[in-house]
Amino acid sequence: MSLSEREVTRAVSLRPGADLEGFRAAVRALVAEGVPPERVVWSAAADSACLFGAEAPAASDAPVALPRAAAALVPMVVPHRDPERYALLYALIWRIRAGERDLLEIASDPLVHRLNGMRKAIQRDLHKMHAFLRFRRVPEAGTERFVAWFEPEHHILEAAAPFFVDRFRSLAWTILTPEGSARWDGEALRFGPPGRREDVPPGDGFEAGWRDYYESTFNPARTNLRAMRAEMPKKYWHNMPETAAIPALIRQASSRTAAMIEREPQMPTKRQPARALAAMADQDPASLDALNGIIRRSEPLVPGATQAVLGEGPVGAAIAFVGEQPGDQEDRQGRPFVGPAGQLLSRAMAEAGIDRSACYLTNAVKHFKFEERGKRRIHQKPTAGEVSHYRWWLDRELDFVAPKLVVALGATAVLALTGKAIPITRARGPFRFERLDNRFQGFITVHPSYLLRLPDEAKQEAYETFVGDLRRVEALGRELAG
């Protein structure tokens, strides 16, 4: 391409609002032609391209590779109302591709500083929409639909709508804004033309109950008007039924606080929760199959998993192996230790003289937690809270299997079995799991996935050490069984 061709101004016209797909297509075309930011005129009106008398970039399917942080920033800035947002983003992309790969790490750079400010503004606007939008019931042809009105500061409707799909998936609802509307019918999410505040009913029967609940939970002793306005700006109050009670609650706050101070403190009445205890006893599984039924029916703590992955092996197995959580292949097949780490474990067990089919294999966490990257699902380590959530299942599972020896594979399994974060390097080898009342002899070693992550020059030695651990496990299991 000659210099004169490169100096021709390119006019890019995107649809009004947040045209993320249009921006991405334009960036692919501009990068393919090598057009610098100063030669691009961006507009966000359907009929504005003719104003410039300039050439539009030719379409291109060539992908534009960006660092993960930059790729994540683009959809968080495109909804901003600033008319310069597209030009600023393209300038960032151009500089990154010109060699400044770590540009976003330089917070003092004027371009980075401005884009980060726009990202934070979108995050605040999304939070306000998620927190302050209120649906009202509308009868519709023998059924019921819920309608809400909201006035976002930026073009966030398309970015915010999936949150309400996840939260109110079983309801039919419509969100109206001055710029557009989102409609969910229980199966598909569709976007349409703007709405009007008058299209939303002024109230419904549910709101009276919501106001009563808000009034009953209002603490007059902790009234802070400045904090209230900062967290819940007054411009949103007309959409929220509970705010109708706020003025009266504020007026009464001082007298209610004084009454609370004067009132003689009373000890709470002791109640014997006999019915609750009986109900819990009825739900306590009587067998491993019953426990597995409960696990199978339970929703994942972190959404996304295809299914719960249950333990596998005979009840009464002399040795039980406890891993971290299912991986991608385990989630797809519904069986523990069938992916690359599981195959490595099977090979090491065979070399150590352990019959896998005679052992019980399970995980501390029963659902796959992951992050999607393109078409791949990348494993994410469970948090201590998630391990604690699943711990009761693991305890009951081991009670039913009743192994002689429990092998903890990796730090997450150790946390689940001991309730403590214990370094593997310090505790590797025979170990007593005191949290389990010493019901089982324990053994701690690394998780086989650790071996897969090592550099090639270190893998063989680490694998031989792992097999050595399993030989000790085999001997100890045989001794305990005898």
CSV table of C-alpha atoms in Angstrom, one decimal, residues 106-413:
chain,number,residue,atom,x,y,z
A,106,ILE,CA,1.2,1.6,33.1
A,107,ALA,CA,-1.6,3.2,35.1
A,108,SER,CA,-0.1,6.7,34.7
A,109,ASP,CA,-0.3,6.7,30.9
A,110,PRO,CA,-3.0,9.3,30.0
A,111,LEU,CA,-4.8,6.9,27.6
A,112,VAL,CA,-4.8,4.0,30.0
A,113,HIS,CA,-5.9,6.3,32.9
A,114,ARG,CA,-8.9,7.6,30.8
A,115,LEU,CA,-9.9,4.1,29.6
A,116,ASN,CA,-9.7,2.7,33.2
A,117,GLY,CA,-11.9,5.6,34.4
A,118,MET,CA,-14.5,4.7,31.7
A,119,ARG,CA,-14.4,1.0,32.7
A,120,LYS,CA,-15.0,1.9,36.3
A,121,ALA,CA,-18.0,4.1,35.3
A,122,ILE,CA,-19.5,1.1,33.4
A,123,GLN,CA,-19.0,-1.2,36.4
A,124,ARG,CA,-20.8,1.3,38.7
A,125,ASP,CA,-23.6,1.7,36.2
A,126,LEU,CA,-24.0,-2.1,35.9
A,127,HIS,CA,-24.0,-2.4,39.7
A,128,LYS,CA,-26.7,0.2,40.0
A,129,MET,CA,-28.9,-1.5,37.4
A,130,HIS,CA,-28.5,-4.9,39.0
A,131,ALA,CA,-29.3,-3.4,42.5
A,132,PHE,CA,-31.9,-0.8,41.9
A,133,LEU,CA,-34.1,-2.2,39.0
A,134,ARG,CA,-37.5,-3.4,40.2
A,135,PHE,CA,-40.1,-5.4,38.3
A,136,ARG,CA,-43.8,-4.9,38.5
A,137,ARG,CA,-46.4,-7.6,37.7
A,138,VAL,CA,-48.5,-7.1,34.6
A,139,PRO,CA,-51.4,-9.5,33.6
A,140,GLU,CA,-51.0,-10.5,30.0
A,141,ALA,CA,-53.5,-12.7,28.1
A,142,GLY,CA,-54.2,-15.1,31.0
A,143,THR,CA,-50.5,-15.2,32.1
A,144,GLU,CA,-48.4,-12.7,33.9
A,145,ARG,CA,-45.4,-10.7,32.8
A,146,PHE,CA,-43.1,-8.5,34.8
A,147,VAL,CA,-42.0,-5.1,33.5
A,148,ALA,CA,-39.4,-2.7,34.8
A,149,TRP,CA,-38.3,0.9,33.9
A,150,PHE,CA,-34.6,2.0,34.3
A,151,GLU,CA,-32.6,4.9,33.1
A,152,PRO,CA,-28.9,3.9,32.9
A,153,GLU,CA,-26.2,6.5,32.5
A,154,HIS,CA,-24.5,4.6,29.7
A,155,HIS,CA,-25.4,2.1,27.0
A,156,ILE,CA,-25.4,-0.9,29.3
A,157,LEU,CA,-28.7,-2.7,28.5
A,158,GLU,CA,-27.3,-5.5,26.4
A,159,ALA,CA,-24.4,-6.0,28.9
A,160,ALA,CA,-26.8,-6.0,31.9
A,161,ALA,CA,-29.6,-8.2,30.6
A,162,PRO,CA,-27.9,-11.6,31.0
A,163,PHE,CA,-27.7,-11.0,34.8
A,164,PHE,CA,-31.5,-10.8,34.9
A,165,VAL,CA,-31.9,-13.9,32.7
A,166,ASP,CA,-29.8,-15.9,35.2
A,167,ARG,CA,-31.7,-14.4,38.2
A,168,PHE,CA,-35.3,-14.6,36.8
A,169,ARG,CA,-35.0,-17.4,34.3
A,170,SER,CA,-38.5,-18.8,35.1
A,171,LEU,CA,-40.3,-15.5,34.7
A,172,ALA,CA,-41.4,-13.6,31.6
A,173,TRP,CA,-40.1,-10.1,31.9
A,174,THR,CA,-39.4,-6.9,30.0
A,175,ILE,CA,-36.9,-4.1,30.9
A,176,LEU,CA,-37.7,-0.7,29.3
A,177,THR,CA,-35.1,2.1,29.0
A,178,PRO,CA,-35.1,5.4,27.1
A,179,GLU,CA,-32.7,3.8,24.5
A,180,GLY,CA,-34.1,0.3,24.1
A,181,SER,CA,-35.8,-2.7,25.7
A,182,ALA,CA,-34.9,-6.2,26.6
A,183,ARG,CA,-37.5,-9.0,26.6
A,184,TRP,CA,-37.2,-12.5,28.1
A,185,ASP,CA,-39.9,-15.1,27.3
A,186,GLY,CA,-38.4,-18.0,29.3
A,187,GLU,CA,-36.5,-19.3,26.2
A,188,ALA,CA,-34.9,-16.4,24.3
A,189,LEU,CA,-33.6,-12.9,25.1
A,190,ARG,CA,-34.5,-10.2,22.5
A,191,PHE,CA,-33.7,-6.5,22.3
A,192,GLY,CA,-36.2,-4.0,20.9
A,193,PRO,CA,-37.1,-0.3,20.7
A,194,PRO,CA,-37.1,2.2,23.6
A,195,GLY,CA,-40.0,2.2,26.1
A,196,ARG,CA,-41.7,4.8,28.2
A,197,ARG,CA,-42.1,5.1,31.9
A,198,GLU,CA,-45.8,5.2,31.4
A,199,ASP,CA,-45.7,1.7,30.1
A,200,VAL,CA,-44.8,0.4,33.6
A,201,PRO,CA,-47.6,0.1,36.1
A,202,PRO,CA,-47.2,2.4,39.2
A,203,GLY,CA,-47.3,-0.5,41.6
A,204,ASP,CA,-48.6,-4.0,42.3
A,205,GLY,CA,-49.7,-6.1,45.3
A,206,PHE,CA,-46.2,-7.5,45.8
A,207,GLU,CA,-44.8,-4.0,46.6
A,208,ALA,CA,-46.8,-3.6,49.8
A,209,GLY,CA,-45.2,-6.7,51.2
A,210,TRP,CA,-41.8,-5.5,50.1
A,211,ARG,CA,-42.2,-2.2,51.8
A,212,ASP,CA,-43.3,-3.9,55.0
A,213,TYR,CA,-40.2,-6.1,54.9
A,214,TYR,CA,-38.0,-3.1,54.3
A,215,GLU,CA,-39.5,-1.2,57.2
A,216,SER,CA,-39.2,-4.2,59.5
A,217,THR,CA,-35.4,-4.5,58.8
A,218,PHE,CA,-34.6,-0.7,58.9
A,219,ASN,CA,-32.3,0.0,61.8
A,220,PRO,CA,-32.9,3.6,63.1
A,221,ALA,CA,-29.7,3.6,65.1
A,222,ARG,CA,-27.6,3.2,62.0
A,223,THR,CA,-29.2,5.9,59.8
A,224,ASN,CA,-26.6,7.7,57.7
A,225,LEU,CA,-28.1,9.9,55.1
A,226,ARG,CA,-24.8,10.6,53.3
A,227,ALA,CA,-23.9,6.9,53.0
A,228,MET,CA,-27.5,6.2,51.9
A,229,ARG,CA,-27.4,8.7,49.1
A,230,ALA,CA,-23.9,7.6,48.0
A,231,GLU,CA,-25.0,3.9,47.8
A,232,MET,CA,-28.5,4.5,46.5
A,233,PRO,CA,-28.7,7.9,44.6
A,234,LYS,CA,-32.0,9.6,44.8
A,235,LYS,CA,-32.5,9.5,41.0
A,236,TYR,CA,-33.3,5.8,41.3
A,237,TRP,CA,-35.8,6.1,44.1
A,238,HIS,CA,-38.9,6.6,42.0
A,239,ASN,CA,-38.4,3.0,40.6
A,240,MET,CA,-38.0,1.4,44.0
A,241,PRO,CA,-41.1,0.6,46.1
A,242,GLU,CA,-39.2,0.6,49.4
A,243,THR,CA,-38.0,4.1,49.0
A,244,ALA,CA,-41.5,5.5,49.6
A,245,ALA,CA,-41.1,4.5,53.3
A,246,ILE,CA,-37.7,6.2,53.7
A,247,PRO,CA,-38.8,9.8,54.5
A,248,ALA,CA,-41.0,8.6,57.4
A,249,LEU,CA,-38.4,6.2,58.6
A,250,ILE,CA,-35.8,8.9,58.8
A,251,ARG,CA,-38.2,11.3,60.6
A,252,GLN,CA,-38.9,8.6,63.2
A,253,ALA,CA,-35.3,7.4,63.5
A,254,SER,CA,-34.3,9.5,66.6
A,255,SER,CA,-37.4,8.6,68.6
A,256,ARG,CA,-37.2,4.9,67.7
A,257,THR,CA,-33.5,4.9,68.7
A,258,ALA,CA,-34.3,6.5,72.1
A,259,ALA,CA,-37.0,4.0,72.7
A,260,MET,CA,-34.6,1.1,71.9
A,261,ILE,CA,-32.1,2.5,74.4
A,262,GLU,CA,-34.8,2.9,77.2
A,263,ARG,CA,-36.3,-0.5,76.6
A,264,GLU,CA,-35.1,-3.1,79.2
A,265,PRO,CA,-32.9,-5.7,77.5
A,266,GLN,CA,-34.4,-9.2,77.5
A,267,MET,CA,-32.8,-12.6,77.1
A,268,PRO,CA,-34.0,-14.4,74.1
A,269,THR,CA,-36.4,-17.3,74.7
A,270,LYS,CA,-34.8,-20.7,74.4
A,271,ARG,CA,-36.5,-23.0,72.0
A,272,GLN,CA,-35.9,-26.7,71.5
A,273,PRO,CA,-35.7,-27.2,67.7
A,274,ALA,CA,-37.1,-30.7,67.9
A,275,ARG,CA,-38.9,-30.6,64.6
A,276,ALA,CA,-35.9,-29.2,62.8
A,277,LEU,CA,-33.6,-31.8,64.3
A,278,ALA,CA,-36.0,-34.5,63.4
A,279,ALA,CA,-36.2,-33.2,59.8
A,280,MET,CA,-32.4,-33.2,59.6
A,281,ALA,CA,-32.3,-36.8,60.8
A,282,ASP,CA,-34.8,-37.8,58.2
A,283,GLN,CA,-32.6,-36.3,55.5
A,284,ASP,CA,-29.4,-37.9,56.7
A,285,PRO,CA,-28.5,-40.5,54.1
A,286,ALA,CA,-28.5,-44.1,55.3
A,287,SER,CA,-26.2,-45.4,52.5
A,288,LEU,CA,-23.6,-44.3,50.0
A,289,ASP,CA,-26.2,-44.6,47.2
A,290,ALA,CA,-28.5,-42.3,49.1
A,291,LEU,CA,-25.7,-39.8,49.7
A,292,ASN,CA,-24.8,-39.9,46.0
A,293,GLY,CA,-28.5,-39.2,45.2
A,294,ILE,CA,-28.3,-36.0,47.3
A,295,ILE,CA,-25.1,-34.9,45.6
A,296,ARG,CA,-26.4,-35.7,42.2
A,297,ARG,CA,-29.5,-33.5,42.7
A,298,SER,CA,-27.6,-30.6,44.2
A,299,GLU,CA,-26.8,-27.5,42.2
A,300,PRO,CA,-23.1,-26.7,41.7
A,301,LEU,CA,-21.8,-24.1,44.2
A,302,VAL,CA,-20.1,-22.4,41.3
A,303,PRO,CA,-22.4,-22.5,38.1
A,304,GLY,CA,-21.1,-24.1,34.9
A,305,ALA,CA,-20.5,-27.7,35.7
A,306,THR,CA,-22.3,-30.3,33.6
A,307,GLN,CA,-22.9,-32.7,36.4
A,308,ALA,CA,-21.7,-33.8,39.9
A,309,VAL,CA,-18.8,-36.3,39.7
A,310,LEU,CA,-19.3,-39.0,42.3
A,311,GLY,CA,-16.7,-41.2,44.0
A,312,GLU,CA,-15.9,-44.6,42.3
A,313,GLY,CA,-14.9,-47.9,43.8
A,314,PRO,CA,-16.0,-50.6,46.2
A,315,VAL,CA,-17.4,-49.9,49.7
A,316,GLY,CA,-15.0,-51.3,52.2
A,317,ALA,CA,-12.0,-50.6,50.0
A,318,ALA,CA,-8.7,-50.7,52.0
A,319,ILE,CA,-7.4,-47.5,50.3
A,320,ALA,CA,-9.3,-44.3,49.4
A,321,PHE,CA,-7.7,-41.6,47.2
A,322,VAL,CA,-9.1,-38.0,47.6
A,323,GLY,CA,-8.2,-35.4,44.9
A,324,GLU,CA,-9.1,-31.8,44.5
A,325,GLN,CA,-12.0,-31.5,42.1
A,326,PRO,CA,-13.1,-33.0,38.7
A,327,GLY,CA,-11.5,-31.7,35.6
A,328,ASP,CA,-12.8,-31.1,32.1
A,329,GLN,CA,-12.9,-34.8,31.1
A,330,GLU,CA,-14.3,-35.9,34.5
A,331,ASP,CA,-17.1,-33.4,34.1
A,332,ARG,CA,-18.0,-34.6,30.7
A,333,GLN,CA,-17.8,-38.3,31.5
A,334,GLY,CA,-19.1,-38.1,35.1
A,335,ARG,CA,-16.3,-40.3,36.5
A,336,PRO,CA,-13.3,-39.3,38.7
A,337,PHE,CA,-9.7,-39.4,37.5
A,338,VAL,CA,-10.3,-40.1,33.8
A,339,GLY,CA,-8.5,-37.1,32.3
A,340,PRO,CA,-4.7,-36.6,31.8
A,341,ALA,CA,-4.0,-36.4,35.6
A,342,GLY,CA,-6.1,-39.5,36.2
A,343,GLN,CA,-4.3,-41.4,33.5
A,344,LEU,CA,-1.0,-40.5,35.1
A,345,LEU,CA,-2.3,-41.6,38.4
A,346,SER,CA,-3.4,-45.0,37.0
A,347,ARG,CA,0.0,-45.6,35.5
A,348,ALA,CA,1.8,-44.7,38.7
A,349,MET,CA,-0.6,-46.9,40.8
A,350,ALA,CA,0.1,-49.8,38.4
A,351,GLU,CA,3.9,-49.4,38.8
A,352,ALA,CA,3.5,-49.2,42.6
A,353,GLY,CA,1.5,-52.5,42.6
A,354,ILE,CA,-1.9,-50.9,43.5
A,355,ASP,CA,-5.0,-52.3,41.9
A,356,ARG,CA,-7.0,-49.2,41.0
A,357,SER,CA,-10.3,-51.1,40.7
A,358,ALA,CA,-9.9,-52.3,44.4
A,359,CYS,CA,-9.5,-48.6,45.6
A,360,TYR,CA,-12.0,-45.9,46.2
A,361,LEU,CA,-11.3,-42.6,44.3
A,362,THR,CA,-13.2,-39.4,44.9
A,363,ASN,CA,-12.6,-35.6,45.1
A,364,ALA,CA,-13.0,-33.0,47.9
A,365,VAL,CA,-15.2,-30.8,45.6
A,366,LYS,CA,-17.8,-32.6,43.5
A,367,HIS,CA,-18.3,-30.1,40.6
A,368,PHE,CA,-15.9,-28.7,38.0
A,369,LYS,CA,-15.0,-25.1,38.4
A,370,PHE,CA,-13.5,-23.5,35.3
A,371,GLU,CA,-12.9,-20.4,33.2
A,372,GLU,CA,-13.8,-20.4,29.5
A,373,ARG,CA,-11.1,-19.3,27.1
A,374,GLY,CA,-12.4,-19.7,23.6
A,375,LYS,CA,-13.5,-23.3,23.3
A,376,ARG,CA,-11.4,-24.5,26.2
A,377,ARG,CA,-12.5,-24.8,29.8
A,378,ILE,CA,-9.5,-24.0,32.1
A,379,HIS,CA,-9.5,-25.5,35.6
A,380,GLN,CA,-9.8,-23.0,38.5
A,381,LYS,CA,-8.6,-23.9,42.0
A,382,PRO,CA,-11.5,-24.0,44.5
A,383,THR,CA,-11.5,-21.5,47.3
A,384,ALA,CA,-11.4,-22.5,51.0
A,385,GLY,CA,-15.1,-21.6,51.3
A,386,GLU,CA,-16.0,-23.9,48.4
A,387,VAL,CA,-14.0,-26.7,50.0
A,388,SER,CA,-15.8,-26.2,53.3
A,389,HIS,CA,-19.2,-26.2,51.4
A,390,TYR,CA,-18.5,-29.8,50.1
A,391,ARG,CA,-16.8,-31.1,53.3
A,392,TRP,CA,-19.9,-32.7,54.8
A,393,TRP,CA,-20.4,-34.8,51.7
A,394,LEU,CA,-16.8,-36.0,51.8
A,395,ASP,CA,-17.0,-36.9,55.6
A,396,ARG,CA,-20.2,-38.9,55.1
A,397,GLU,CA,-18.7,-40.6,51.9
A,398,LEU,CA,-15.7,-41.8,53.8
A,399,ASP,CA,-17.9,-43.0,56.7
A,400,PHE,CA,-19.8,-45.2,54.3
A,401,VAL,CA,-16.7,-46.5,52.4
A,402,ALA,CA,-14.8,-47.0,55.7
A,403,PRO,CA,-11.3,-47.3,54.2
A,404,LYS,CA,-8.2,-48.3,56.3
A,405,LEU,CA,-6.1,-45.7,54.6
A,406,VAL,CA,-7.0,-42.3,53.1
A,407,VAL,CA,-4.5,-40.7,50.7
A,408,ALA,CA,-4.7,-36.9,50.2
A,409,LEU,CA,-3.6,-36.0,46.7
A,410,GLY,CA,-2.6,-32.3,46.9
A,411,ALA,CA,-3.2,-29.3,49.1
A,412,THR,CA,-6.9,-29.0,48.5
A,413,ALA,CA,-7.5,-32.5,49.6
